[in-house]
PDB file of C-alpha atoms in Angstrom:
ATOM      1  CA  MET T  11       0.003  -0.001   0.001  1.00  0.00           C
ATOM      2  CA  HIS T  12       2.891   2.332   0.759  1.00  0.00           C
ATOM      3  CA  LEU T  13       4.119   1.996  -2.912  1.00  0.00           C
ATOM      4  CA  ALA T  14       0.645   2.870  -4.170  1.00  0.00           C
ATOM      5  CA  LEU T  15       0.519   5.878  -1.953  1.00  0.00           C
ATOM      6  CA  CYS T  16       3.884   7.096  -3.147  1.00  0.00           C
ATOM      7  CA  ALA T  17       2.821   6.501  -6.740  1.00  0.00           C
ATOM      8  CA  LEU T  18      -0.364   8.606  -6.239  1.00  0.00           C
ATOM      9  CA  LEU T  19       1.703  11.444  -4.822  1.00  0.00           C
ATOM     10  CA  ALA T  20       3.593  11.559  -8.027  1.00  0.00           C
ATOM     11  CA  LEU T  21       0.360  11.477 -10.103  1.00  0.00           C
ATOM     12  CA  ALA T  22       0.177  15.236 -10.509  1.00  0.00           C
ATOM     13  CA  PRO T  23       1.444  18.510  -9.105  1.00  0.00           C
ATOM     14  CA  ALA T  24      -0.539  19.861  -6.278  1.00  0.00           C
ATOM     15  CA  ALA T  25      -3.454  22.055  -7.167  1.00  0.00           C
ATOM     16  CA  GLY T  26      -2.463  25.694  -7.298  1.00  0.00           C
ATOM     17  CA  ASN T  27      -5.084  27.032  -4.964  1.00  0.00           C
ATOM     18  CA  ALA T  28      -7.886  25.702  -2.909  1.00  0.00           C
ATOM     19  CA  GLN T  29     -10.594  27.959  -4.392  1.00  0.00           C
ATOM     20  CA  SER T  30     -13.678  26.362  -5.853  1.00  0.00           C
ATOM     21  CA  PRO T  31     -13.695  26.156  -9.693  1.00  0.00           C
ATOM     22  CA  PRO T  32     -16.096  28.358 -11.571  1.00  0.00           C
ATOM     23  CA  PRO T  33     -19.576  26.910 -12.101  1.00  0.00           C
ATOM     24  CA  PRO T  34     -19.613  24.517 -15.078  1.00  0.00           C
ATOM     25  CA  ARG T  35     -20.882  25.749 -18.413  1.00  0.00           C
ATOM     26  CA  ALA T  36     -22.090  23.823 -21.385  1.00  0.00           C
ATOM     27  CA  GLY T  37     -19.154  23.025 -23.577  1.00  0.00           C
ATOM     28  CA  PRO T  38     -18.668  22.239 -27.321  1.00  0.00           C
ATOM     29  CA  ASN T  39     -17.630  18.685 -26.480  1.00  0.00           C
ATOM     30  CA  GLY T  40     -20.755  16.750 -27.128  1.00  0.00           C
ATOM     31  CA  PRO T  41     -23.919  16.283 -24.950  1.00  0.00           C
ATOM     32  CA  ASN T  42     -21.994  15.267 -21.795  1.00  0.00           C
ATOM     33  CA  GLY T  43     -19.347  17.990 -22.228  1.00  0.00           C
ATOM     34  CA  LEU T  44     -16.393  15.581 -22.151  1.00  0.00           C
ATOM     35  CA  THR T  45     -16.272  13.772 -25.463  1.00  0.00           C
ATOM     36  CA  GLY T  46     -13.415  14.817 -27.685  1.00  0.00           C
ATOM     37  CA  LEU T  47      -9.668  15.292 -27.493  1.00  0.00           C
ATOM     38  CA  TRP T  48      -8.011  16.250 -24.164  1.00  0.00           C
ATOM     39  CA  LEU T  49      -4.413  17.218 -23.416  1.00  0.00           C
ATOM     40  CA  ASN T  50      -2.785  16.660 -20.022  1.00  0.00           C
ATOM     41  CA  PRO T  51      -1.242  19.633 -18.145  1.00  0.00           C
ATOM     42  CA  ALA T  52       2.306  18.663 -19.179  1.00  0.00           C
ATOM     43  CA  GLY T  53       1.321  18.643 -22.868  1.00  0.00           C
ATOM     44  CA  SER T  54       2.765  15.090 -23.138  1.00  0.00           C
ATOM     45  CA  VAL T  55      -0.393  12.967 -23.601  1.00  0.00           C
ATOM     46  CA  ALA T  56      -3.610  13.468 -25.644  1.00  0.00           C
ATOM     47  CA  VAL T  57      -6.610  11.269 -24.831  1.00  0.00           C
ATOM     48  CA  GLN T  58      -9.743  10.741 -26.941  1.00  0.00           C
ATOM     49  CA  VAL T  59     -12.813  10.561 -24.651  1.00  0.00           C
ATOM     50  CA  GLU T  60     -15.853   8.875 -26.081  1.00  0.00           C
ATOM     51  CA  PRO T  61     -18.939   6.852 -24.966  1.00  0.00           C
ATOM     52  CA  CYS T  62     -18.317   3.207 -24.294  1.00  0.00           C
ATOM     53  CA  ALA T  63     -21.709   1.392 -23.637  1.00  0.00           C
ATOM     54  CA  ASP T  64     -23.313   3.356 -20.819  1.00  0.00           C
ATOM     55  CA  ALA T  65     -20.084   4.997 -19.650  1.00  0.00           C
ATOM     56  CA  LEU T  66     -17.359   7.280 -20.800  1.00  0.00           C
ATOM     57  CA  CYS T  67     -13.843   5.975 -21.655  1.00  0.00           C
ATOM     58  CA  GLY T  68     -10.616   7.434 -22.959  1.00  0.00           C
ATOM     59  CA  HIS T  69      -7.615   6.140 -24.675  1.00  0.00           C
ATOM     60  CA  VAL T  70      -4.230   7.648 -25.633  1.00  0.00           C
ATOM     61  CA  VAL T  71      -4.139   8.912 -29.243  1.00  0.00           C
ATOM     62  CA  TRP T  72      -0.919  10.920 -29.060  1.00  0.00           C
ATOM     63  CA  ALA T  73       2.046  10.964 -26.712  1.00  0.00           C
ATOM     64  CA  SER T  74       5.415  12.709 -26.584  1.00  0.00           C
ATOM     65  CA  GLU T  75       8.564  10.549 -26.946  1.00  0.00           C
ATOM     66  CA  GLU T  76       9.331  11.191 -23.265  1.00  0.00           C
ATOM     67  CA  ALA T  77       5.843   9.905 -22.262  1.00  0.00           C
ATOM     68  CA  LYS T  78       6.290   6.852 -24.433  1.00  0.00           C
ATOM     69  CA  ALA T  79       9.640   6.135 -22.778  1.00  0.00           C
ATOM     70  CA  ASP T  80       8.219   6.584 -19.277  1.00  0.00           C
ATOM     71  CA  ALA T  81       5.465   4.152 -20.132  1.00  0.00           C
ATOM     72  CA  ARG T  82       7.890   1.612 -21.558  1.00  0.00           C
ATOM     73  CA  ASP T  83       9.941   1.793 -18.327  1.00  0.00           C
ATOM     74  CA  SER T  84       6.752   0.735 -16.457  1.00  0.00           C
ATOM     75  CA  GLY T  85       6.036  -2.185 -18.881  1.00  0.00           C
ATOM     76  CA  VAL T  86       3.611  -0.461 -21.285  1.00  0.00           C
ATOM     77  CA  THR T  87       5.148  -1.305 -24.634  1.00  0.00           C
ATOM     78  CA  ALA T  88       2.582   0.582 -26.762  1.00  0.00           C
ATOM     79  CA  LEU T  89       1.240   3.714 -25.096  1.00  0.00           C
ATOM     80  CA  LEU T  90      -0.839   4.730 -28.112  1.00  0.00           C
ATOM     81  CA  GLY T  91      -4.239   3.042 -27.857  1.00  0.00           C
ATOM     82  CA  THR T  92      -3.885   2.370 -24.104  1.00  0.00           C
ATOM     83  CA  ALA T  93      -7.111   2.849 -22.136  1.00  0.00           C
ATOM     84  CA  VAL T  94      -6.436   5.423 -19.382  1.00  0.00           C
ATOM     85  CA  LEU T  95      -9.994   6.483 -18.475  1.00  0.00           C
ATOM     86  CA  GLU T  96     -12.155   3.489 -17.775  1.00  0.00           C
ATOM     87  CA  GLN T  97     -15.895   3.030 -17.206  1.00  0.00           C
ATOM     88  CA  TYR T  98     -16.771   6.567 -15.974  1.00  0.00           C
ATOM     89  CA  ARG T  99     -20.489   6.713 -15.014  1.00  0.00           C
ATOM     90  CA  PRO T 100     -22.427   9.878 -14.043  1.00  0.00           C
ATOM     91  CA  THR T 101     -22.549  10.634 -10.320  1.00  0.00           C
ATOM     92  CA  GLY T 102     -23.990  14.160 -10.480  1.00  0.00           C
ATOM     93  CA  ALA T 103     -24.114  17.243 -12.564  1.00  0.00           C
ATOM     94  CA  ARG T 104     -21.081  17.289 -14.893  1.00  0.00           C
ATOM     95  CA  ARG T 105     -19.314  14.680 -12.711  1.00  0.00           C
ATOM     96  CA  TRP T 106     -18.383  11.034 -13.415  1.00  0.00           C
ATOM     97  CA  ALA T 107     -16.657   8.271 -11.390  1.00  0.00           C
ATOM     98  CA  GLY T 108     -14.491   5.510 -12.822  1.00  0.00           C
ATOM     99  CA  THR T 109     -10.939   4.278 -12.911  1.00  0.00           C
ATOM    100  CA  VAL T 110      -7.874   6.112 -14.146  1.00  0.00           C
ATOM    101  CA  TYR T 111      -4.817   4.088 -15.331  1.00  0.00           C
ATOM    102  CA  VAL T 112      -1.468   5.906 -15.054  1.00  0.00           C
ATOM    103  CA  PRO T 113       0.761   4.109 -17.606  1.00  0.00           C
ATOM    104  CA  ASP T 114       4.098   5.442 -16.299  1.00  0.00           C
ATOM    105  CA  MET T 115       3.230   4.115 -12.907  1.00  0.00           C
ATOM    106  CA  GLY T 116       1.491   0.917 -14.050  1.00  0.00           C
ATOM    107  CA  HIS T 117      -1.409   1.426 -11.613  1.00  0.00           C
ATOM    108  CA  HIS T 118      -5.112   1.965 -11.649  1.00  0.00           C
ATOM    109  CA  PHE T 119      -6.742   4.441  -9.238  1.00  0.00           C
ATOM    110  CA  ASP T 120     -10.317   5.205  -8.184  1.00  0.00           C
ATOM    111  CA  SER T 121     -11.104   8.373  -9.971  1.00  0.00           C
ATOM    112  CA  THR T 122     -13.577  11.114 -10.714  1.00  0.00           C
ATOM    113  CA  ILE T 123     -13.835  13.472 -13.654  1.00  0.00           C
ATOM    114  CA  GLU T 124     -15.524  16.870 -13.386  1.00  0.00           C
ATOM    115  CA  ALA T 125     -16.251  19.260 -16.172  1.00  0.00           C
ATOM    116  CA  ILE T 126     -15.203  22.568 -14.557  1.00  0.00           C
ATOM    117  CA  GLY T 127     -15.557  24.729 -17.624  1.00  0.00           C
ATOM    118  CA  PRO T 128     -16.286  24.462 -21.320  1.00  0.00           C
ATOM    119  CA  ASP T 129     -12.788  23.360 -22.193  1.00  0.00           C
ATOM    120  CA  VAL T 130     -11.408  22.037 -18.850  1.00  0.00           C
ATOM    121  CA  MET T 131     -11.949  18.732 -17.117  1.00  0.00           C
ATOM    122  CA  ARG T 132     -10.467  17.854 -13.673  1.00  0.00           C
ATOM    123  CA  VAL T 133      -9.251  14.317 -13.416  1.00  0.00           C
ATOM    124  CA  ARG T 134      -8.781  13.142  -9.813  1.00  0.00           C
ATOM    125  CA  GLY T 135      -7.205   9.903  -8.683  1.00  0.00           C
ATOM    126  CA  CYS T 136      -7.393   8.547  -5.101  1.00  0.00           C
ATOM    127  CA  VAL T 137      -6.039   5.856  -2.836  1.00  0.00           C
ATOM    128  CA  LEU T 138      -6.860   4.662   0.727  1.00  0.00           C
ATOM    129  CA  HIS T 139     -10.619   4.773   0.213  1.00  0.00           C
ATOM    130  CA  ARG T 140     -10.443   8.345  -1.226  1.00  0.00           C
ATOM    131  CA  LEU T 141      -8.538   9.657   1.784  1.00  0.00           C
ATOM    132  CA  LEU T 142      -5.610  10.843  -0.342  1.00  0.00           C
ATOM    133  CA  CYS T 143      -6.282  12.284  -3.762  1.00  0.00           C
ATOM    134  CA  ARG T 144      -4.458  14.321  -6.463  1.00  0.00           C
ATOM    135  CA  SER T 145      -5.882  16.010  -9.485  1.00  0.00           C
ATOM    136  CA  GLN T 146      -4.962  17.401 -12.877  1.00  0.00           C
ATOM    137  CA  ASP T 147      -6.870  19.818 -15.079  1.00  0.00           C
ATOM    138  CA  TRP T 148      -6.836  18.686 -18.684  1.00  0.00           C
ATOM    139  CA  ASN T 149      -7.661  20.998 -21.635  1.00  0.00           C
ATOM    140  CA  HIS T 150      -9.882  20.266 -24.582  1.00  0.00           C
ATOM    141  CA  ILE T 151      -8.044  20.559 -27.847  1.00  0.00           C
ATOM    142  CA  ALA T 152      -9.275  20.764 -31.431  1.00  0.00           C
ATOM    143  CA  ARG T 153      -6.401  18.743 -32.954  1.00  0.00           C
ATOM    144  CA  LEU T 154      -3.465  16.607 -31.924  1.00  0.00           C
ATOM    145  CA  PRO T 155      -0.117  18.299 -31.067  1.00  0.00           C
ATOM    146  CA  GLN T 156       2.584  18.220 -33.707  1.00  0.00           C
TER     147      GLN T 156
END
């Protein structure tokens, strides 16, 4: 469990401030506000989010060479196509719960996704029955990075 806790601490930089996000607004990203292309805060991974049965899922469609190397070091030989957002189901207004897979750590975490603006989603991963969580704000993009 200690290893998982350390891995989660490395999941993302700490949130910049503790203020509440602005109220969510309807976005251009489909009826649920989350479908489409999303880029992580480091600009190293792009994920395509789309419906999968009665849930939302996301898989890697672009990654920097550094992200691919980090994933390979953790045993993920082909980062492109890897499912990283799994079985997210609605839990409230503009909020979903599912599992996030962090390839460079090789671990799955309980997770929530929240649409906090028209082009921003907050991905939060937790351990220890949601006692310790970290989050990242991902940005909607119109096309893949070059």
